[in-house]
Amino acid sequence: PDVGFGKNGLRAAEKYLTNYNLKLSNKTIINMGEVDATSQVLILKKENPDYIILHGCCTGLLSFYKAAKRYGLRSNVLGSFYVSDEDNIKVIGDGMKDALVTSSVGYWDDNAPGMAELRKITKKYDPETKWMTRSYMQGWLISMLCAEGLKRAGRNLNPETLVEAYETFKNFSTGGISGPVSYSKDNHKGGTTNKLYKLDIENQTFIPITEYREPAFKD
């Protein structure tokens, strides 16, 4: 998309592909509210690429997949965070069956101690719960980090002491809900790890094919 989120993704792709002696054969803009990505898909189909790096979200992402299925664009898709949302599967189905996606946050059925604890607590307060989307895990993770920051800040709590508390995080473990979290005075990013996932259409989710890992090349 033609916004900061999309432009940053494009710059990163162009930069890091050079580490593999590769470059983009073409690129196209699919904005967040795009309802018809026909022209963009036809541009990509003309290239017949082996891989498409899909860095988008919202309606534009769904429009891409619908047009790709309609016009027979069958390239492998490498999808960033918003491509790996389970709600996409409900809309697109087997149209995204060959996608490999990244996620910095795990899924409900992941085999990790933190996720097992999450499921246990969730079912304690809502025994009827069978499954929750990744957005739930993302909210849980944010709450976990917030609670730890508040605890470390102590009773003398204000914006400055809370930031200072976060800056003491060094490889803070979330039990596998995400990779380790670290902050410092010079870096408030939190982490750089992701898992790679493949699609499980039958169960309407993604299943991991790697553990959390750092990118091969990073700043």
XYZ file of N, CA and C in Angstrom:
657
model
N 0.819 -1.203 0.000
C 0.000 0.000 0.000
C 0.859 1.262 0.000
N 0.311 2.308 -0.577
C 1.064 3.559 -0.729
C 0.968 4.406 0.540
N 1.409 3.820 1.634
C 1.480 4.502 2.940
C 2.818 4.103 3.563
N 3.124 4.684 4.740
C 4.408 4.389 5.378
C 4.650 2.907 5.586
N 3.627 2.186 6.023
C 3.725 0.739 6.235
C 4.183 0.018 4.966
N 3.549 0.353 3.846
C 3.899 -0.293 2.583
C 5.254 0.135 2.061
N 5.552 1.430 2.169
C 6.825 1.940 1.666
C 8.001 1.356 2.446
N 7.845 1.207 3.759
C 8.906 0.597 4.561
C 9.143 -0.849 4.147
N 8.048 -1.581 3.887
C 8.184 -2.964 3.452
C 8.892 -3.078 2.114
N 8.555 -2.176 1.193
C 9.194 -2.180 -0.124
C 10.685 -1.881 -0.009
N 11.029 -0.866 0.772
C 12.448 -0.524 0.947
C 13.220 -1.695 1.542
N 12.630 -2.353 2.533
C 13.309 -3.494 3.171
C 13.505 -4.636 2.179
N 12.462 -4.939 1.387
C 12.570 -6.023 0.407
C 13.668 -5.732 -0.608
N 13.677 -4.513 -1.134
C 14.689 -4.153 -2.124
C 16.089 -4.219 -1.524
N 16.215 -3.774 -0.284
C 17.523 -3.752 0.367
C 18.047 -5.159 0.632
N 17.198 -6.008 1.229
C 17.705 -7.308 1.679
C 17.796 -8.331 0.555
N 17.052 -8.145 -0.519
C 17.203 -9.045 -1.660
C 18.614 -8.973 -2.242
N 19.265 -7.811 -2.112
C 20.621 -7.693 -2.652
C 21.590 -8.638 -1.953
N 21.287 -9.034 -0.712
C 22.141 -9.996 -0.002
C 22.118 -11.373 -0.663
N 21.091 -11.621 -1.460
C 20.967 -12.905 -2.164
C 21.219 -12.743 -3.660
N 21.766 -11.590 -4.033
C 21.992 -11.273 -5.447
C 20.698 -11.357 -6.257
N 19.623 -10.887 -5.641
C 18.318 -10.870 -6.292
C 17.775 -9.447 -6.303
N 16.827 -9.206 -7.195
C 16.116 -7.933 -7.185
C 14.686 -8.179 -7.633
N 13.815 -7.248 -7.308
C 12.416 -7.369 -7.711
C 12.303 -7.260 -9.228
N 11.525 -8.164 -9.825
C 11.306 -8.073 -11.262
C 10.231 -7.039 -11.587
N 9.352 -6.789 -10.604
C 8.339 -5.751 -10.768
C 7.724 -5.485 -9.401
N 6.943 -4.452 -9.319
C 6.256 -4.123 -8.073
C 4.969 -3.401 -8.416
N 4.002 -3.481 -7.517
C 2.731 -2.830 -7.756
C 2.110 -2.416 -6.433
N 1.259 -1.424 -6.480
C 0.612 -0.889 -5.287
C -0.808 -1.434 -5.188
N -1.120 -2.037 -4.049
C -2.497 -2.425 -3.751
C -2.847 -1.760 -2.427
N -3.629 -0.709 -2.480
C -3.914 0.054 -1.278
C -4.875 -0.672 -0.347
N -4.937 -0.204 0.906
C -5.669 -0.917 1.956
C -7.154 -1.057 1.641
N -7.738 -0.059 0.984
C -9.160 -0.116 0.683
C -9.478 -0.603 -0.718
N -8.471 -1.141 -1.412
C -8.645 -1.575 -2.807
C -9.648 -2.720 -2.882
N -10.700 -2.545 -3.697
C -11.719 -3.588 -3.808
C -11.540 -4.444 -5.056
N -10.710 -3.996 -5.985
C -10.469 -4.768 -7.210
C -8.995 -4.628 -7.591
N -8.247 -5.718 -7.477
C -6.811 -5.701 -7.773
C -6.509 -6.354 -9.110
N -7.462 -6.319 -10.031
C -7.285 -6.971 -11.327
C -6.057 -6.447 -12.069
N -5.946 -5.122 -12.201
C -4.840 -4.563 -12.985
C -3.493 -4.896 -12.352
N -3.437 -4.873 -11.021
C -2.182 -5.184 -10.343
C -1.798 -6.644 -10.542
N -2.762 -7.533 -10.444
C -2.489 -8.963 -10.628
C -2.044 -9.248 -12.060
N -2.644 -8.593 -13.040
C -2.250 -8.819 -14.428
C -0.826 -8.326 -14.687
N -0.425 -7.238 -14.006
C 0.970 -6.780 -14.097
C 1.912 -7.862 -13.588
N 1.562 -8.456 -12.445
C 2.410 -9.491 -11.858
C 2.392 -10.776 -12.694
N 1.237 -11.133 -13.216
C 1.145 -12.360 -14.002
C 2.024 -12.281 -15.243
N 2.139 -11.102 -15.827
C 2.964 -10.922 -17.017
C 4.429 -11.272 -16.725
N 4.853 -11.056 -15.473
C 6.225 -11.389 -15.074
C 6.421 -12.882 -14.837
N 5.314 -13.614 -14.575
C 5.370 -15.038 -14.233
C 6.424 -15.294 -13.133
N 6.311 -14.617 -11.993
C 7.350 -14.733 -10.974
C 7.276 -16.058 -10.212
N 8.431 -16.514 -9.716
C 8.450 -17.693 -8.848
C 7.828 -17.357 -7.498
N 8.119 -16.153 -7.017
C 7.624 -15.736 -5.701
C 7.081 -14.316 -5.752
N 6.055 -14.092 -4.966
C 5.516 -12.750 -4.749
C 5.631 -12.441 -3.264
N 6.260 -11.317 -2.942
C 6.297 -10.850 -1.559
C 5.064 -9.981 -1.352
N 4.162 -10.452 -0.525
C 2.899 -9.747 -0.306
C 2.952 -9.052 1.055
N 3.024 -7.728 1.002
C 3.127 -6.929 2.223
C 1.952 -5.970 2.250
N 0.818 -6.465 2.708
C -0.383 -5.654 2.689
C -1.313 -6.036 3.817
N -2.493 -5.436 3.827
C -3.481 -5.764 4.853
C -4.851 -5.290 4.386
N -5.844 -5.610 5.176
C -7.215 -5.136 4.978
C -7.781 -5.609 3.639
N -8.658 -4.819 3.068
C -9.372 -5.199 1.848
C -8.423 -5.460 0.685
N -7.341 -4.693 0.604
C -6.411 -4.861 -0.501
C -5.832 -6.252 -0.576
N -5.561 -6.828 0.573
C -5.001 -8.178 0.625
C -6.007 -9.195 0.073
N -7.241 -9.095 0.491
C -8.281 -10.007 0.009
C -8.523 -9.822 -1.481
N -8.472 -8.576 -1.930
C -8.681 -8.299 -3.353
C -7.578 -8.913 -4.196
N -6.351 -8.878 -3.687
C -5.252 -9.509 -4.409
C -5.531 -10.992 -4.625
N -5.876 -11.695 -3.563
C -6.074 -13.143 -3.672
C -7.258 -13.505 -4.564
N -8.316 -12.737 -4.470
C -9.478 -13.003 -5.323
C -9.119 -12.832 -6.797
N -8.397 -11.752 -7.117
C -7.999 -11.525 -8.507
C -6.975 -12.553 -8.965
N -6.055 -12.933 -8.086
C -5.045 -13.935 -8.436
C -5.703 -15.265 -8.794
N -6.717 -15.641 -8.033
C -7.436 -16.887 -8.316
C -8.211 -16.776 -9.628
N -8.829 -15.625 -9.854
C -9.645 -15.426 -11.053
C -8.808 -15.466 -12.322
N -7.586 -14.906 -12.260
C -6.769 -14.790 -13.469
C -5.613 -15.780 -13.508
N -5.620 -16.749 -12.615
C -4.657 -17.837 -12.704
C -3.232 -17.475 -12.326
N -3.070 -16.504 -11.424
C -1.728 -16.180 -10.926
C -1.404 -17.169 -9.812
N -0.484 -18.080 -10.076
C -0.235 -19.176 -9.148
C 1.165 -19.136 -8.548
N 1.783 -18.000 -8.521
C 3.117 -17.878 -7.920
C 3.030 -18.137 -6.418
N 4.139 -18.627 -5.859
C 4.213 -18.803 -4.415
C 4.217 -17.434 -3.738
N 3.472 -17.314 -2.657
C 3.382 -16.049 -1.928
C 4.151 -16.152 -0.618
N 5.004 -15.157 -0.379
C 5.662 -14.989 0.906
C 4.970 -13.813 1.586
N 4.203 -14.076 2.626
C 3.363 -13.049 3.205
C 3.880 -12.524 4.527
N 3.751 -11.218 4.725
C 4.147 -10.618 5.995
C 2.995 -10.735 7.000
N 3.112 -10.029 8.121
C 2.291 -10.292 9.304
C 0.791 -10.358 9.033
N 0.241 -9.397 8.308
C -1.211 -9.361 8.148
C -1.730 -10.416 7.177
N -0.854 -10.968 6.376
C -1.257 -12.073 5.497
C -1.541 -13.316 6.334
N -0.909 -13.395 7.501
C -1.013 -14.594 8.336
C -2.169 -14.533 9.324
N -3.188 -13.767 9.016
C -4.381 -13.687 9.853
C -5.365 -14.781 9.432
N -5.877 -15.534 10.417
C -6.770 -16.657 10.086
C -8.050 -16.212 9.384
N -8.489 -14.989 9.634
C -9.714 -14.526 8.985
C -9.579 -14.508 7.469
N -8.354 -14.373 6.971
C -8.143 -14.403 5.519
C -8.540 -15.755 4.935
N -8.271 -16.821 5.680
C -8.555 -18.172 5.177
C -10.054 -18.344 4.959
N -10.851 -17.784 5.860
C -12.302 -17.925 5.757
C -12.822 -17.311 4.462
N -12.181 -16.240 4.024
C -12.629 -15.535 2.819
C -12.006 -16.131 1.565
N -10.715 -16.465 1.634
C -9.960 -16.838 0.431
C -9.893 -18.349 0.232
N -9.862 -19.112 1.327
C -9.815 -20.570 1.243
C -8.577 -21.067 0.524
N -8.763 -22.034 -0.394
C -7.609 -22.659 -1.050
C -6.931 -21.733 -2.050
N -7.457 -20.523 -2.222
C -6.793 -19.552 -3.086
C -5.441 -19.127 -2.551
N -5.203 -19.360 -1.239
C -3.909 -18.995 -0.656
C -3.158 -20.221 -0.142
N -3.462 -21.395 -0.709
C -2.922 -22.646 -0.186
C -1.405 -22.748 -0.246
N -0.744 -22.058 -1.153
C 0.711 -22.163 -1.285
C 1.459 -21.066 -0.527
N 0.740 -20.304 0.283
C 1.378 -19.189 0.978
C 2.273 -19.665 2.114
N 3.420 -19.035 2.230
C 4.257 -19.134 3.423
C 4.217 -17.769 4.088
N 3.932 -17.747 5.384
C 3.731 -16.469 6.057
C 4.614 -16.368 7.297
N 4.841 -15.149 7.724
C 5.592 -14.917 8.951
C 4.660 -14.363 10.020
N 4.944 -14.706 11.259
C 4.207 -14.117 12.370
C 5.129 -14.005 13.573
N 5.079 -12.862 14.212
C 5.868 -12.640 15.428
C 5.111 -13.091 16.668
N 3.856 -13.498 16.490
C 3.007 -13.971 17.580
C 2.448 -15.336 17.205
N 2.362 -16.230 18.191
C 1.900 -17.582 17.918
C 0.386 -17.701 17.780
N -0.060 -18.948 17.532
C -1.465 -19.260 17.324
C -1.983 -20.153 18.453
N -3.291 -20.203 18.573
C -3.981 -20.901 19.665
C -3.467 -22.324 19.868
N -3.239 -23.063 18.811
C -2.863 -24.475 18.937
C -1.357 -24.714 18.992
N -0.562 -23.647 19.024
C 0.892 -23.828 19.084
C 1.289 -24.592 20.348
N 2.290 -25.447 20.175
C 2.778 -26.261 21.292
C 3.885 -25.509 22.026
N 3.493 -24.646 22.948
C 4.446 -23.840 23.714
C 3.891 -23.681 25.126
N 4.766 -23.652 26.144
C 4.267 -23.553 27.524
C 3.441 -22.304 27.785
N 3.853 -21.176 27.207
C 3.079 -19.951 27.388
C 1.700 -20.059 26.769
N 1.604 -20.739 25.618
C 0.317 -20.902 24.953
C -0.565 -21.875 25.732
N 0.045 -22.905 26.332
C -0.721 -23.846 27.158
C -1.313 -23.119 28.363
N -0.526 -22.226 28.972
C -1.015 -21.450 30.113
C -2.121 -20.491 29.674
N -1.950 -19.885 28.518
C -2.972 -18.995 27.959
C -4.287 -19.750 27.775
N -4.216 -20.934 27.182
C -5.432 -21.728 26.963
C -6.093 -22.119 28.285
N -5.266 -22.492 29.267
C -5.780 -22.912 30.578
C -6.524 -21.781 31.273
N -5.917 -20.593 31.288
C -6.545 -19.447 31.955
C -7.805 -19.019 31.204
N -7.741 -18.997 29.877
C -8.901 -18.608 29.074
C -10.083 -19.524 29.356
N -9.822 -20.837 29.385
C -10.904 -21.798 29.597
C -11.399 -21.794 31.036
N -10.537 -21.366 31.962
C -10.976 -21.245 33.360
C -12.100 -20.221 33.477
N -11.951 -19.099 32.773
C -12.945 -18.032 32.868
C -14.050 -18.163 31.823
N -13.792 -18.948 30.781
C -14.814 -19.183 29.756
C -14.680 -20.624 29.274
N -15.236 -21.576 30.051
C -15.057 -23.007 29.754
C -15.533 -23.429 28.370
N -16.407 -22.654 27.761
C -16.943 -23.022 26.448
C -15.983 -22.682 25.311
N -14.889 -21.980 25.617
C -13.956 -21.566 24.566
C -13.316 -22.769 23.899
N -13.391 -22.816 22.593
C -12.756 -23.880 21.812
C -11.515 -23.389 21.082
N -11.550 -22.102 20.715
C -10.483 -21.591 19.846
C -10.563 -20.077 19.813
N -9.414 -19.420 19.703
C -9.354 -17.970 19.588
C -8.386 -17.603 18.470
N -8.633 -16.475 17.825
C -7.787 -16.047 16.717
C -6.455 -15.497 17.221
N -5.535 -15.286 16.289
C -4.221 -14.765 16.657
C -4.314 -13.372 17.267
N -5.332 -12.617 16.912
C -5.508 -11.291 17.508
C -5.646 -11.395 19.023
N -6.261 -12.466 19.489
C -6.385 -12.701 20.932
C -5.003 -12.908 21.544
N -4.159 -13.713 20.877
C -2.804 -13.943 21.368
C -1.986 -12.655 21.370
N -2.187 -11.841 20.363
C -1.476 -10.571 20.276
C -1.872 -9.659 21.449
N -3.176 -9.601 21.754
C -3.641 -8.809 22.884
C -3.115 -9.340 24.210
N -3.063 -10.683 24.320
C -2.541 -11.311 25.532
C -1.069 -10.942 25.725
N -0.301 -11.017 24.644
C 1.118 -10.685 24.708
C 1.330 -9.243 25.159
N 0.590 -8.315 24.572
C 0.728 -6.904 24.937
C 0.394 -6.704 26.414
N -0.660 -7.390 26.881
C -1.043 -7.280 28.286
C 0.028 -7.868 29.195
N 0.640 -8.976 28.762
C 1.709 -9.595 29.541
C 2.900 -8.657 29.693
N 3.279 -8.012 28.615
C 4.411 -7.084 28.660
C 4.075 -5.858 29.504
N 2.838 -5.383 29.376
C 2.416 -4.226 30.160
C 2.446 -4.555 31.655
N 1.925 -5.725 32.014
C 1.895 -6.126 33.424
C 3.309 -6.249 33.991
N 4.214 -6.815 33.213
C 5.600 -6.957 33.676
C 6.256 -5.590 33.822
N 5.986 -4.686 32.894
C 6.536 -3.342 32.999
C 6.032 -2.618 34.234
N 4.720 -2.728 34.503
C 4.141 -2.098 35.693
C 4.754 -2.676 36.968
N 4.948 -3.979 36.979
C 5.535 -4.623 38.162
C 6.955 -4.125 38.403
N 7.717 -4.008 37.340
C 9.105 -3.553 37.483
C 9.185 -2.075 37.837
N 8.221 -1.297 37.384
C 8.227 0.129 37.696
C 7.945 0.380 39.172
N 7.155 -0.490 39.789
C 6.882 -0.360 41.219
C 5.861 0.726 41.518
N 5.831 1.141 42.770
C 4.808 2.087 43.217
C 5.052 3.511 42.737
N 6.283 3.839 42.437
C 6.592 5.180 41.935
C 6.351 5.216 40.424
N 5.077 5.080 40.069
C 4.728 4.879 38.662
C 4.397 6.201 37.975
N 5.092 6.449 36.880
C 4.780 7.566 35.993
C 5.325 7.186 34.618
N 5.067 7.971 33.581
C 5.530 7.586 32.238
C 7.029 7.316 32.166
N 7.810 8.132 32.873
C 9.268 7.965 32.799
C 9.718 6.670 33.463
N 9.171 6.362 34.648
C 9.601 5.139 35.339
C 9.117 3.890 34.603
N 7.964 4.005 33.929
C 7.477 2.855 33.160
C 8.395 2.581 31.970
N 8.798 3.627 31.263
C 9.737 3.458 30.150
C 11.052 2.869 30.658
N 11.540 3.373 31.777
C 12.786 2.849 32.352
C 12.634 1.379 32.716
N 11.455 0.994 33.190
C 11.212 -0.408 33.536
C 11.250 -1.288 32.290
N 10.610 -0.819 31.229
C 10.650 -1.590 29.978
C 12.087 -1.747 29.479
N 12.885 -0.739 29.697
C 14.257 -0.773 29.189
C 15.144 -1.735 29.970
N 14.602 -2.356 31.030
C 15.345 -3.414 31.736
C 15.056 -4.792 31.143
N 14.094 -4.869 30.198
C 13.778 -6.168 29.584
C 14.971 -6.630 28.745
N 15.464 -7.790 29.036
C 16.521 -8.390 28.212
C 16.196 -9.868 28.025
N 15.804 -10.224 26.804
C 15.392 -11.590 26.490
C 14.296 -12.072 27.439
N 13.330 -11.193 27.703
C 12.190 -11.566 28.541
C 11.402 -12.666 27.844
N 11.143 -13.756 28.546
C 10.465 -14.911 27.955
C 8.954 -14.789 28.073
N 8.265 -15.009 26.976
C 6.799 -15.037 26.967
C 6.284 -16.472 26.917
N 7.169 -17.423 27.103
C 6.761 -18.824 27.069
C 6.420 -19.319 25.685
N 6.919 -18.645 24.675
C 6.681 -19.089 23.304
C 5.475 -18.439 22.649
N 4.780 -17.535 23.368
C 3.710 -16.777 22.711
C 4.327 -15.873 21.653
N 5.542 -15.431 21.932
C 6.364 -14.721 20.951
C 7.806 -15.133 21.210
N 8.722 -14.573 20.447
C 10.126 -14.760 20.764
C 10.499 -13.902 21.969
N 11.747 -13.980 22.418
C 12.171 -13.176 23.569
C 12.061 -11.682 23.284
N 11.750 -10.922 24.318
C 11.514 -9.474 24.177
C 12.612 -8.717 24.910
N 13.222 -7.769 24.217
C 14.267 -6.931 24.809
C 14.049 -5.478 24.414
N 14.302 -4.589 25.372
C 14.305 -3.154 25.090
C 15.595 -2.563 25.653
N 15.965 -1.430 25.164
C 17.101 -0.692 25.725
C 16.828 0.791 25.513
N 17.699 1.633 26.026
C 17.517 3.070 25.850
C 17.565 3.463 24.374
N 18.291 2.687 23.582
C 18.460 3.015 22.168
C 17.546 2.218 21.240
N 16.815 1.256 21.791
C 16.011 0.379 20.936
C 14.717 0.003 21.648
N 13.606 0.487 21.130
C 12.297 0.173 21.694
C 11.506 -0.767 20.785
N 12.205 -1.480 19.920
C 11.519 -2.357 18.963
C 10.913 -3.573 19.647
N 11.586 -4.119 20.631
C 11.044 -5.255 21.379
C 11.572 -6.598 20.949
N 11.642 -6.835 19.662
C 12.133 -8.127 19.175
C 12.213 -8.156 17.666
N 12.954 -9.113 17.146
C 13.112 -9.249 15.692
C 12.881 -10.687 15.232
N 12.235 -11.490 16.067
C 12.035 -12.897 15.712
C 10.648 -13.129 15.119
N 10.582 -14.096 14.229
C 9.326 -14.561 13.637
C 9.390 -16.066 13.460
N 8.224 -16.666 13.348
C 8.130 -18.050 12.881
C 7.610 -18.032 11.446
N 8.008 -19.026 10.676
C 7.400 -19.255 9.375
C 6.264 -20.260 9.543
N 5.160 -19.991 8.875
C 3.982 -20.860 8.950
C 3.501 -21.225 7.556
N 2.902 -22.408 7.460
C 2.202 -22.793 6.235
C 0.718 -22.941 6.548
N -0.078 -22.960 5.514
C -1.531 -22.949 5.668
C -2.076 -24.332 6.006
N -3.015 -24.373 6.943
C -3.790 -25.574 7.246
C -5.250 -25.224 6.962
N -5.679 -25.484 5.717
C -7.014 -25.058 5.296
C -8.092 -25.784 6.090
N -7.906 -27.065 6.320
C -8.930 -27.863 6.990
C -9.274 -27.293 8.367
N -8.242 -26.877 9.107
C -8.460 -26.348 10.453
C -8.485 -24.824 10.506
N -8.478 -24.191 9.338
C -8.608 -22.739 9.244
C -7.550 -22.001 10.067
N -6.309 -22.483 9.976
C -5.239 -21.834 10.730
C -3.918 -22.025 10.002
N -2.846 -21.610 10.639
C -1.501 -21.791 10.111
C -0.708 -22.659 11.082
N 0.158 -23.500 10.549
C 0.961 -24.364 11.416
C 2.446 -24.036 11.212
N 3.219 -24.032 12.314
C 4.613 -23.594 12.222
C 5.497 -24.599 11.503
N 6.435 -24.081 10.727
C 7.438 -24.945 10.104
C 8.844 -24.571 10.574
N 8.926 -23.558 11.441
C 10.192 -23.208 12.084
C 9.887 -22.798 13.520
N 10.927 -22.683 14.324
C 10.808 -22.016 15.616
C 10.973 -20.515 15.390
N 10.867 -19.726 16.475
C 11.158 -18.297 16.345
C 12.618 -18.129 15.951
N 12.842 -17.315 14.972
C 14.217 -17.154 14.489
C 14.462 -15.717 14.045
N 15.716 -15.331 14.141
C 16.134 -14.016 13.664
C 16.265 -14.052 12.145
N 16.096 -12.918 11.488
C 16.373 -12.881 10.051
C 17.844 -13.128 9.771
N 18.124 -13.693 8.617
C 19.517 -13.980 8.256
C 20.329 -12.701 8.139
N 19.676 -11.638 7.670
C 20.344 -10.352 7.527
C 19.492 -9.303 8.224
N 20.113 -8.481 9.031
C 19.387 -7.396 9.689
C 20.359 -6.280 10.000
N 19.801 -5.099 10.258
C 20.642 -3.951 10.606
C 21.232 -4.153 11.999
